């Protein structure tokens, strides 16, 4: 009996592994790979076929666990705390897109129920595609990247009501009265489900998981998580609603407990496997044989999906006083269709709220948008520039104002690109040292506040050549890129190297993953923020463990020497770290070679007066020893690397050379 299942299971797993691994290597989201597997193994294509019914049954559990994990991350306190900008924008985008697209397709002749479903499906965006593409091009921490990702995450929460409304549209064929009655009944059932799962669950789930956790059994904990999520799904199913809605409520309950992270870790592998099957099931729904008849409608639907969402997002983001360029860049990020739309479409087809032909067109439209989505995200800046309603004359006026009022008297100043947390800190230090600076930022509110406070901050995109010329790149002493937009940083470096090849450029980045490519683009130095944070945490850890401060500073200096080439080049005796170009008394590194006639041979470092000096390394016969012990006997030919002030280094060198 079991032998008959081996062939389809092995075929499914083998195809999934081959396709998904290939898609990973091509940097294509794996969800599209699973969909392709479903298309290839469906009854609509020639060749081997896998029965769709078992896949669809398992796929429904994928939706259940997807909504369960979404609920874990959006408890009521968290949603209330986030009721401001991002939640408001995410909610507005979903509602406006649903209404706008729904009205358009309704005017084209679709019934109200089907029009609503199409609008709801089109309103969703792909978290996987957006986050993956942004990460690959280094824009995940940019302003538009953070805004788009935040709105995309909150789409999942604001779309949960669709799980209640869409099943009710199954009664739409019986008339408006039946539809209104069905919607009212659905809302009443949703309230009952909320009471059963959320209110009662709040009192039962925490004690239950406390009891399970005491057992210290991973398998019992896993079984409990599965039981709770499926019981909640069963409750809402018996109330005539989506199973996913109950799972979402259960996730919200557990999201308020101290077990949230362990629950999410436990359920993630099961969810990911079942979600893969869900996407395979979506692929099996797609009928390639009808695509030649509907391709033009599918293509038109994809265009409507992407353009309408980009336009709506751009408009609502501008309403909260975010600059036009960032608004349009955010809009193009969210223009792609989403996986949650497939879940809504599956539910609608199951409840017969939408006919098969319209379902095929909607499915194909979302697929086409997901295929084109990475290209929209990759070129979001160029696309946004096409829609920014800022006449060239206005930009020239800004440039002229900068030229005449700001940069005409600036010489040897510092240009700061990005006036966020890091940029403001740099500016305040420069101000204390009375070093002139000028800063650029694309946040008009931040610029206005800083400018009103008398700070040299102006609105402008540092990635534009004319803006850099306007802020005096030709006479600047240093340029600091303090924001996290890697693509923008590359553009700035490109223009700077054309305009001022000799200008030092300091670039801040989140971690060390982009250090080499930024240096290749022309950065003089790249400072990874996480590295410096790690060094400070390590330093304080050692100090709390009573490690001498001199040794702690020596360790930090060694770590920085390995990563920052400016520190390594400090052996040359340049004045990179001096307060002014004329001063030469800053601490520095100096290698000292013990000559053949040195009286230091056979003695230890402890015997010399090295107060104020840190011994960072000892090189003996070509082998470098970091932080050597002060009791190490010295030999002729040893190279001792010291760190300290010029006077202390001179004194130490004389003592070691005698």
XYZ file of C-alpha atoms in Angstrom, residues 10-653:
644
model
C 10.179 11.255 -4.269
C 9.296 13.034 -7.520
C 7.939 16.031 -5.608
C 10.909 16.261 -3.232
C 13.470 15.756 -6.000
C 11.911 18.379 -8.248
C 11.612 20.827 -5.348
C 15.260 20.415 -4.367
C 16.539 20.846 -7.934
C 14.354 23.849 -8.768
C 14.700 25.687 -5.447
C 18.491 25.222 -5.323
C 18.715 26.519 -8.904
C 16.548 29.506 -8.029
C 18.720 30.214 -4.997
C 21.827 30.290 -7.182
C 20.041 32.660 -9.570
C 18.954 34.871 -6.609
C 15.292 34.214 -7.389
C 12.855 33.893 -4.441
C 12.272 30.209 -3.602
C 8.500 30.736 -3.506
C 8.571 31.121 -7.298
C 10.525 27.879 -7.494
C 7.872 25.981 -5.550
C 5.175 27.454 -7.797
C 7.101 26.259 -10.862
C 7.299 22.754 -9.355
C 3.511 22.809 -8.928
C 3.023 23.918 -12.528
C 5.327 21.172 -13.853
C 3.700 18.402 -11.795
C 0.089 19.468 -12.258
C -2.493 17.747 -14.429
C -2.457 20.752 -16.786
C 1.027 19.924 -18.133
C 2.274 16.791 -19.926
C 4.450 14.291 -18.089
C 4.354 12.945 -14.572
C 1.431 14.086 -12.473
C 0.951 14.278 -8.720
C -2.562 14.176 -7.329
C -3.470 17.700 -6.282
C -5.976 16.965 -3.501
C -3.450 15.758 -0.864
C -1.160 18.686 -1.677
C -3.995 21.188 -1.231
C -4.956 19.602 2.090
C -1.406 19.905 3.397
C -1.078 23.373 1.867
C -3.979 24.602 3.992
C -1.904 23.806 7.061
C 0.843 25.965 5.562
C -1.547 28.935 5.576
C -2.567 28.084 9.139
C 1.003 28.128 10.436
C 1.865 31.220 8.367
C -0.920 33.191 10.046
C 0.010 31.659 13.400
C 3.571 33.050 13.168
C 2.258 36.411 11.948
C 0.048 36.542 15.027
C 3.042 35.768 17.241
C 4.753 38.944 16.058
C 1.680 41.183 16.369
C 0.178 40.984 19.823
C -2.350 43.650 20.775
C 0.146 45.695 22.848
C 2.578 45.699 19.917
C -0.110 46.765 17.456
C -1.266 49.502 19.812
C 2.302 50.709 20.300
C 2.728 50.839 16.509
C -0.562 52.601 15.801
C 1.261 55.574 14.331
C 3.027 56.118 11.054
C 3.817 52.647 9.677
C 0.597 50.916 10.787
C -1.480 53.830 9.489
C 0.297 53.827 6.141
C 0.096 50.042 5.803
C -3.625 50.048 6.587
C -4.317 52.918 4.199
C -2.413 51.207 1.392
C -4.336 47.939 1.733
C -7.733 49.640 1.959
C -7.141 52.124 -0.865
C -5.666 49.520 -3.209
C -8.534 47.117 -2.518
C -11.104 49.834 -3.190
C -9.362 51.300 -6.246
C -8.698 47.976 -7.984
C -12.085 46.593 -6.930
C -13.952 49.538 -8.431
C -11.976 49.285 -11.688
C -12.693 45.592 -12.236
C -16.304 46.023 -11.058
C -16.808 48.673 -13.741
C -15.374 46.141 -16.199
C -18.262 43.797 -15.382
C -17.123 41.589 -12.520
C -19.574 40.907 -9.664
C -19.054 42.806 -6.405
C -17.692 39.738 -4.594
C -15.167 38.880 -7.307
C -14.121 42.541 -7.625
C -13.498 42.727 -3.883
C -11.406 39.545 -3.950
C -9.280 40.797 -6.856
C -8.682 44.100 -5.060
C -7.756 42.326 -1.818
C -5.365 39.960 -3.610
C -3.701 42.821 -5.516
C -3.252 44.821 -2.285
C -0.741 42.322 -0.866
C 3.035 42.558 -1.348
C 5.740 39.921 -1.116
C 7.780 40.105 2.092
C 10.236 37.538 0.697
C 10.959 39.360 -2.560
C 11.154 42.823 -0.972
C 13.432 41.876 1.920
C 15.686 39.627 -0.194
C 16.177 42.133 -3.021
C 16.758 45.050 -0.643
C 19.327 43.017 1.267
C 21.156 42.010 -1.916
C 21.548 45.618 -3.036
C 22.305 47.005 0.441
C 19.149 49.108 0.798
C 17.504 47.288 3.701
C 18.550 50.037 6.133
C 17.817 52.963 3.813
C 14.903 55.237 4.593
C 12.693 53.906 1.806
C 13.816 50.357 2.612
C 12.808 50.578 6.281
C 9.535 52.332 5.425
C 8.596 49.843 2.705
C 9.491 46.829 4.836
C 7.504 48.182 7.786
C 4.426 48.859 5.670
C 4.738 45.433 4.058
C 4.821 43.673 7.433
C 1.741 45.527 8.644
C -0.091 44.544 5.454
C -0.353 41.041 6.875
C -2.131 42.343 9.971
C -4.476 44.724 8.197
C -5.339 41.989 5.684
C -6.544 39.603 8.394
C -10.125 40.993 8.215
C -10.227 39.663 4.657
C -10.120 36.183 6.174
C -13.491 37.011 7.719
C -15.073 38.896 4.832
C -14.081 36.760 1.822
C -15.818 33.545 2.989
C -19.002 35.588 3.447
C -18.935 36.554 -0.226
C -19.877 32.996 -1.123
C -23.498 34.144 -0.605
C -23.158 37.068 -3.013
C -24.772 35.130 -5.852
C -28.057 35.077 -3.933
C -28.339 38.873 -3.909
C -27.365 41.943 -1.923
C -29.654 41.027 0.959
C -28.077 37.609 1.344
C -24.630 39.179 1.093
C -25.366 41.717 3.832
C -26.825 38.988 6.031
C -23.778 36.791 5.408
C -21.380 39.625 6.248
C -23.251 40.422 9.452
C -23.215 36.776 10.473
C -19.498 36.541 9.640
C -18.712 39.539 11.866
C -20.749 38.015 14.691
C -18.910 34.731 14.310
C -15.591 36.594 14.253
C -16.483 38.253 17.558
C -17.384 34.859 19.018
C -14.146 33.349 17.741
C -12.206 36.251 19.215
C -13.856 35.623 22.580
C -13.247 31.883 22.498
C -9.657 31.941 21.253
C -8.313 35.236 22.485
C -10.065 35.969 25.765
C -10.363 32.364 27.007
C -6.987 31.455 25.559
C -5.340 34.293 27.466
C -6.308 32.602 30.726
C -5.474 29.061 29.666
C -2.435 29.159 27.371
C 0.133 30.726 29.710
C -0.527 28.162 32.514
C -0.549 25.373 29.919
C 2.834 26.349 28.487
C 4.263 26.845 31.978
C 3.251 23.274 32.761
C 4.758 21.982 29.506
C 7.970 23.980 29.910
C 8.573 22.454 33.343
C 8.818 19.034 31.679
C 11.882 20.224 29.701
C 10.809 18.087 26.753
C 11.256 19.531 23.272
C 8.873 17.045 21.677
C 6.110 17.775 24.187
C 6.570 21.500 23.620
C 6.328 20.988 19.854
C 3.203 18.864 20.196
C 1.609 21.526 22.404
C 2.321 24.265 19.860
C 0.780 22.175 17.082
C -2.224 21.309 19.245
C -2.951 24.927 20.235
C -2.651 26.327 16.709
C -4.792 23.577 15.179
C -7.467 23.775 17.897
C -7.824 27.502 17.224
C -8.059 26.810 13.479
C -10.668 24.102 14.134
C -12.801 26.510 16.201
C -13.010 29.121 13.446
C -13.578 26.457 10.799
C -16.573 25.143 12.738
C -17.875 28.694 12.912
C -17.829 28.819 9.108
C -14.738 30.996 8.797
C -11.169 30.551 7.634
C -8.901 28.242 9.625
C -6.143 30.817 9.204
C -8.110 33.392 11.233
C -8.204 31.125 14.295
C -4.483 30.404 14.000
C -3.798 34.131 13.820
C -5.752 34.726 17.036
C -3.891 31.927 18.807
C -0.596 33.418 17.684
C -1.586 36.809 19.069
C -2.364 35.228 22.439
C 0.999 33.473 22.636
C 2.726 36.603 21.323
C 2.010 38.267 24.661
C 3.669 35.511 26.679
C 7.297 34.847 27.527
C 7.159 31.729 25.324
C 6.777 33.646 22.056
C 10.346 33.227 20.778
C 10.537 29.525 21.606
C 7.138 28.908 20.024
C 8.219 30.685 16.844
C 11.492 28.743 16.728
C 9.604 25.473 17.194
C 6.990 26.102 14.518
C 9.275 27.661 11.874
C 10.648 24.433 10.279
C 7.162 22.915 10.083
C 5.738 26.162 8.683
C 8.449 26.490 6.031
C 7.954 22.948 4.732
C 4.170 23.301 4.609
C 4.445 26.738 3.009
C 6.572 25.157 0.311
C 3.733 22.705 -0.300
C 1.303 25.625 -0.291
C 3.200 27.269 -3.150
C 3.361 23.920 -4.953
C -0.425 23.792 -4.608
C -0.694 27.305 -6.042
C 1.323 26.181 -9.041
C -1.036 23.244 -9.508
C -3.947 25.670 -9.736
C -2.369 27.437 -12.695
C -3.685 26.102 -16.007
C -1.049 26.659 -18.682
C -3.472 25.558 -21.376
C -5.665 28.630 -20.884
C -2.775 31.081 -20.601
C -2.660 31.788 -24.372
C -6.298 32.956 -24.125
C -5.851 35.104 -21.006
C -2.244 36.353 -21.274
C -3.294 39.860 -22.330
C -5.682 40.139 -19.383
C -3.024 38.744 -17.053
C -0.456 41.229 -18.323
C -2.936 44.100 -17.976
C -3.747 42.917 -14.459
C -0.066 42.835 -13.516
C 0.390 46.392 -14.821
C -2.680 47.593 -12.907
C -1.420 45.844 -9.768
C 2.065 47.377 -9.883
C 1.211 50.874 -11.092
C -1.807 51.370 -8.824
C 0.054 50.247 -5.713
C 3.112 52.358 -6.514
C 0.927 55.426 -7.092
C -1.219 54.911 -3.973
C 1.784 54.289 -1.722
C 3.628 57.314 -3.094
C 0.638 59.588 -2.485
C -0.125 58.464 1.075
C 3.554 58.556 2.071
C 3.810 62.137 0.833
C 0.812 63.054 2.996
C 2.912 62.440 6.118
C 5.504 64.953 4.895
C 8.041 62.494 3.549
C 9.909 63.748 0.490
C 8.619 62.833 -2.953
C 11.660 60.805 -4.020
C 11.502 58.567 -0.938
C 7.731 58.224 -1.340
C 8.012 56.967 -4.918
C 10.923 54.677 -4.073
C 8.772 53.157 -1.320
C 5.892 52.842 -3.767
C 7.946 50.825 -6.256
C 9.134 48.539 -3.454
C 5.548 47.629 -2.567
C 4.360 47.350 -6.180
C 5.099 43.619 -6.329
C 2.352 41.071 -5.666
C 2.495 38.951 -2.522
C 2.271 35.431 -1.138
C -0.587 36.345 1.191
C -2.594 37.247 -1.914
C -2.325 33.602 -2.980
C -3.757 32.574 0.395
C -6.722 34.923 -0.049
C -7.254 33.708 -3.607
C -7.205 30.065 -2.495
C -9.802 30.799 0.187
C -11.984 32.704 -2.306
C -11.862 29.852 -4.825
C -12.732 27.355 -2.108
C -15.691 29.472 -0.980
C -16.745 30.070 -4.624
C -16.510 33.821 -4.128
C -14.698 34.051 -7.469
C -15.066 32.002 -10.652
C -12.287 29.866 -12.106
C -11.540 32.068 -15.130
C -11.194 35.216 -13.047
C -9.124 33.221 -10.569
C -6.751 32.136 -13.349
C -6.334 35.723 -14.575
C -5.752 36.989 -11.017
C -3.263 34.219 -10.276
C -1.342 34.876 -13.498
C -1.312 38.634 -12.818
C 0.207 38.162 -9.360
C 2.774 35.708 -10.743
C 3.829 38.135 -13.467
C 4.162 40.941 -10.906
C 6.314 38.712 -8.693
C 8.556 37.914 -11.656
C 8.910 41.602 -12.522
C 9.005 42.755 -8.903
C 12.761 42.282 -8.302
C 13.497 44.505 -11.300
C 11.201 47.246 -9.956
C 12.938 47.077 -6.587
C 16.411 46.973 -8.106
C 15.779 50.095 -10.187
C 13.493 51.864 -7.723
C 15.645 54.994 -7.657
C 15.685 55.428 -11.432
C 11.939 54.774 -11.640
C 11.224 57.179 -8.803
C 13.180 59.940 -10.547
C 10.756 59.670 -13.477
C 7.797 60.475 -11.225
C 9.294 63.088 -8.917
C 7.422 66.282 -9.537
C 10.339 68.585 -8.907
C 11.156 70.758 -11.887
C 14.783 71.022 -12.878
C 14.570 74.786 -12.330
C 13.623 74.212 -8.714
C 16.639 71.954 -8.205
C 18.819 74.553 -9.890
C 17.467 77.240 -7.564
C 18.422 75.072 -4.590
C 21.851 74.490 -6.068
C 22.271 78.231 -6.717
C 21.263 79.005 -3.151
C 23.849 76.570 -1.838
C 26.501 78.052 -4.089
C 25.905 81.643 -3.170
C 25.004 81.427 0.488
C 26.876 78.421 1.751
C 29.881 77.229 -0.176
C 31.358 80.508 -1.383
C 33.193 80.989 1.924
C 33.786 77.313 2.757
C 37.330 76.011 2.559
C 38.760 72.842 4.097
C 35.301 71.857 5.303
C 33.718 68.445 5.871
C 30.735 67.261 3.816
C 28.377 64.944 5.717
C 26.034 62.843 3.562
C 23.097 61.872 5.749
C 22.058 63.715 8.902
C 20.711 60.855 10.968
C 22.008 59.579 14.274
C 25.600 59.107 13.081
C 25.715 62.228 10.923
C 24.521 64.459 13.751
C 27.094 63.000 16.144
C 29.889 63.685 13.646
C 28.622 67.226 13.098
C 28.530 68.000 16.823
C 32.120 66.835 17.295
C 33.217 68.926 14.319
C 31.423 71.941 15.741
C 33.181 71.542 19.087
C 36.519 71.444 17.275
C 35.487 74.466 15.187
C 35.883 72.571 11.947
C 33.457 73.859 9.296
C 31.003 71.350 7.855
C 27.935 71.120 5.658
C 25.416 68.271 5.803
C 22.903 66.900 3.278
C 19.745 64.913 3.976
C 16.512 63.993 2.186
C 14.233 64.333 5.194
C 12.685 67.815 4.822
C 11.410 67.905 8.413
C 14.793 67.003 9.847
C 16.531 69.496 7.561
C 14.123 72.281 8.501
C 14.536 71.685 12.234
C 18.317 71.513 12.023
C 18.529 74.539 9.747
C 16.275 76.529 12.072
C 18.638 75.642 14.912
C 21.478 77.267 13.010
C 23.166 74.086 11.783
C 24.626 73.868 8.301
C 22.163 71.270 7.009
C 20.496 71.410 3.600
C 18.027 69.343 1.634
C 19.727 67.489 -1.199
C 20.619 64.091 -2.630
C 24.361 63.583 -2.244
C 24.220 60.941 -4.980
C 23.707 63.739 -7.538
C 26.783 65.279 -9.074
C 25.469 68.851 -9.163
C 24.549 68.719 -5.466
C 28.089 67.645 -4.553
C 29.475 70.494 -6.628
C 27.064 72.884 -4.910
C 28.297 71.969 -1.421
C 31.903 72.606 -2.382
C 33.371 69.181 -3.023
C 36.217 70.876 -4.899
C 37.409 72.699 -1.760
C 36.387 70.154 0.906
C 38.842 68.511 3.269
C 36.864 65.338 3.925
C 33.572 63.691 2.933
C 31.677 61.430 5.343
C 28.905 59.095 4.161
C 26.981 58.429 7.358
C 23.786 56.831 6.009
C 23.205 53.113 5.332
C 22.122 53.240 1.690
C 24.914 51.238 0.033
C 23.746 51.908 -3.535
C 23.664 55.636 -2.872
C 27.130 55.420 -1.280
C 28.515 53.843 -4.460
C 27.047 56.674 -6.534
C 28.526 59.292 -4.212
C 31.942 57.630 -4.427
C 31.710 57.490 -8.219
C 31.022 61.233 -8.473
C 33.628 62.153 -5.867
C 36.342 60.189 -7.629
C 35.495 62.018 -10.862
C 35.427 65.451 -9.219
C 38.098 65.081 -6.515
C 40.211 61.909 -6.796
C 42.357 63.059 -3.863
C 39.483 63.761 -1.436
C 39.414 61.372 1.570
C 36.019 59.681 1.943
C 34.875 57.979 5.144
C 31.954 55.561 4.770
C 29.812 54.119 7.554
C 28.243 50.723 7.008
C 26.158 48.388 9.129
C 28.571 45.432 9.114
C 31.661 44.161 7.309
C 29.811 42.578 4.357
C 30.229 45.652 2.112
C 33.685 46.827 3.243
C 35.708 45.491 0.306
C 33.325 46.650 -2.415
C 33.130 50.154 -0.927
C 36.906 50.385 -0.807
C 37.055 49.252 -4.425
C 34.606 52.042 -5.271
C 36.981 54.590 -3.790
C 36.303 54.816 -0.054
C 39.370 55.865 1.901
C 38.086 54.121 5.007
C 34.997 52.053 5.822
C 33.813 51.837 9.425
C 31.481 48.909 10.222
C 29.078 49.971 12.962
C 28.620 46.465 14.372
C 32.400 46.004 14.638
C 32.824 49.144 16.729
C 29.862 48.175 18.909
C 31.393 44.734 19.423
C 34.758 46.254 20.343
C 33.173 48.544 22.921
C 31.153 45.707 24.454
C 34.268 43.520 24.583
C 36.299 46.355 26.123
C 33.757 46.979 28.872
C 33.512 43.235 29.485
C 37.276 42.999 30.041
C 37.274 46.078 32.285
C 34.510 44.589 34.437
C 36.665 41.469 34.718
C 39.502 43.621 36.137
C 41.719 43.359 33.052
C 44.142 46.345 33.126
C 42.975 49.212 30.955
C 46.301 49.355 29.112
C 45.855 45.741 28.012
C 42.246 46.408 26.990
C 43.268 49.365 24.856
C 46.039 47.289 23.328
C 43.554 44.569 22.360
C 41.207 47.088 20.768
C 44.081 48.684 18.873
C 45.144 45.291 17.540
C 41.640 44.531 16.276
C 41.347 47.892 14.587
C 44.796 47.515 13.002
C 43.561 44.380 11.247
C 40.571 46.110 9.677
C 41.309 49.794 9.092
C 44.050 50.449 6.611
C 44.436 54.024 7.873
C 45.555 52.617 11.197
C 47.941 50.232 9.482
C 49.374 53.080 7.451
C 49.991 55.008 10.637
C 53.478 53.473 10.739
C 54.502 55.935 8.017
C 54.426 58.803 10.443
C 51.641 60.701 8.697
C 49.343 63.064 10.556
C 45.988 61.363 10.061
C 45.119 61.458 13.743
C 46.579 64.844 14.615
C 44.298 67.627 15.771
C 45.639 69.917 13.056
C 47.971 69.468 10.133
C 50.715 71.307 12.026
C 50.619 69.235 15.200
C 52.711 66.099 15.444
C 52.301 65.011 19.048
C 49.499 62.475 18.666
C 49.946 58.858 19.784
C 51.264 56.569 17.088
C 52.828 53.215 16.327
C 56.586 52.767 15.950
C 58.579 49.590 15.217
C 61.972 49.461 16.979
C 64.662 47.008 15.823
C 67.190 45.824 18.417
C 70.671 46.353 16.842
C 73.481 43.795 17.283
C 75.169 45.939 19.928
C 71.987 46.575 21.909
C 72.287 46.122 25.645
C 68.619 45.126 25.744
C 69.399 41.641 24.444
C 68.800 39.055 27.161
C 66.701 41.442 29.255
C 62.909 41.555 29.514
C 60.556 44.383 28.600
C 59.555 44.708 32.253
C 63.068 45.898 33.103
C 62.653 49.033 31.007
C 60.710 52.145 31.896
C 57.852 51.838 29.396
C 55.298 53.873 31.307
C 52.741 55.347 28.925
C 53.783 52.879 26.204
C 51.785 49.903 24.924
C 53.744 47.004 23.419
C 51.430 45.846 20.634
C 53.579 43.174 18.962
C 56.947 41.415 18.894
C 58.372 40.178 15.578
C 61.087 37.521 15.894
C 62.565 35.727 12.892
C 59.625 36.789 10.755
C 56.979 35.549 13.192
C 54.651 38.162 14.697
C 53.472 37.732 18.277
C 50.613 39.980 19.384
C 50.609 41.500 22.884
C 53.810 39.784 24.056
C 54.361 39.188 27.753
C 56.485 41.807 29.498
C 58.604 38.932 30.849
C 59.669 37.837 27.343
C 63.493 37.861 27.015
C 64.612 40.057 24.127
C 66.976 38.948 21.361
C 69.130 40.781 18.847
C 67.139 41.490 15.700
C 63.763 41.551 17.478
C 61.272 44.097 16.187
C 59.270 45.624 19.043
C 56.117 47.508 17.982
C 55.261 50.260 20.470
C 52.265 52.594 20.714
C 52.433 55.946 22.472
C 53.199 59.652 22.183
C 56.247 60.790 20.174
C 58.122 61.815 23.336
C 57.471 58.524 25.093
C 58.434 56.619 21.956
C 61.730 58.530 21.702
C 62.517 57.743 25.344
C 61.655 54.056 24.906
C 63.702 53.774 21.727
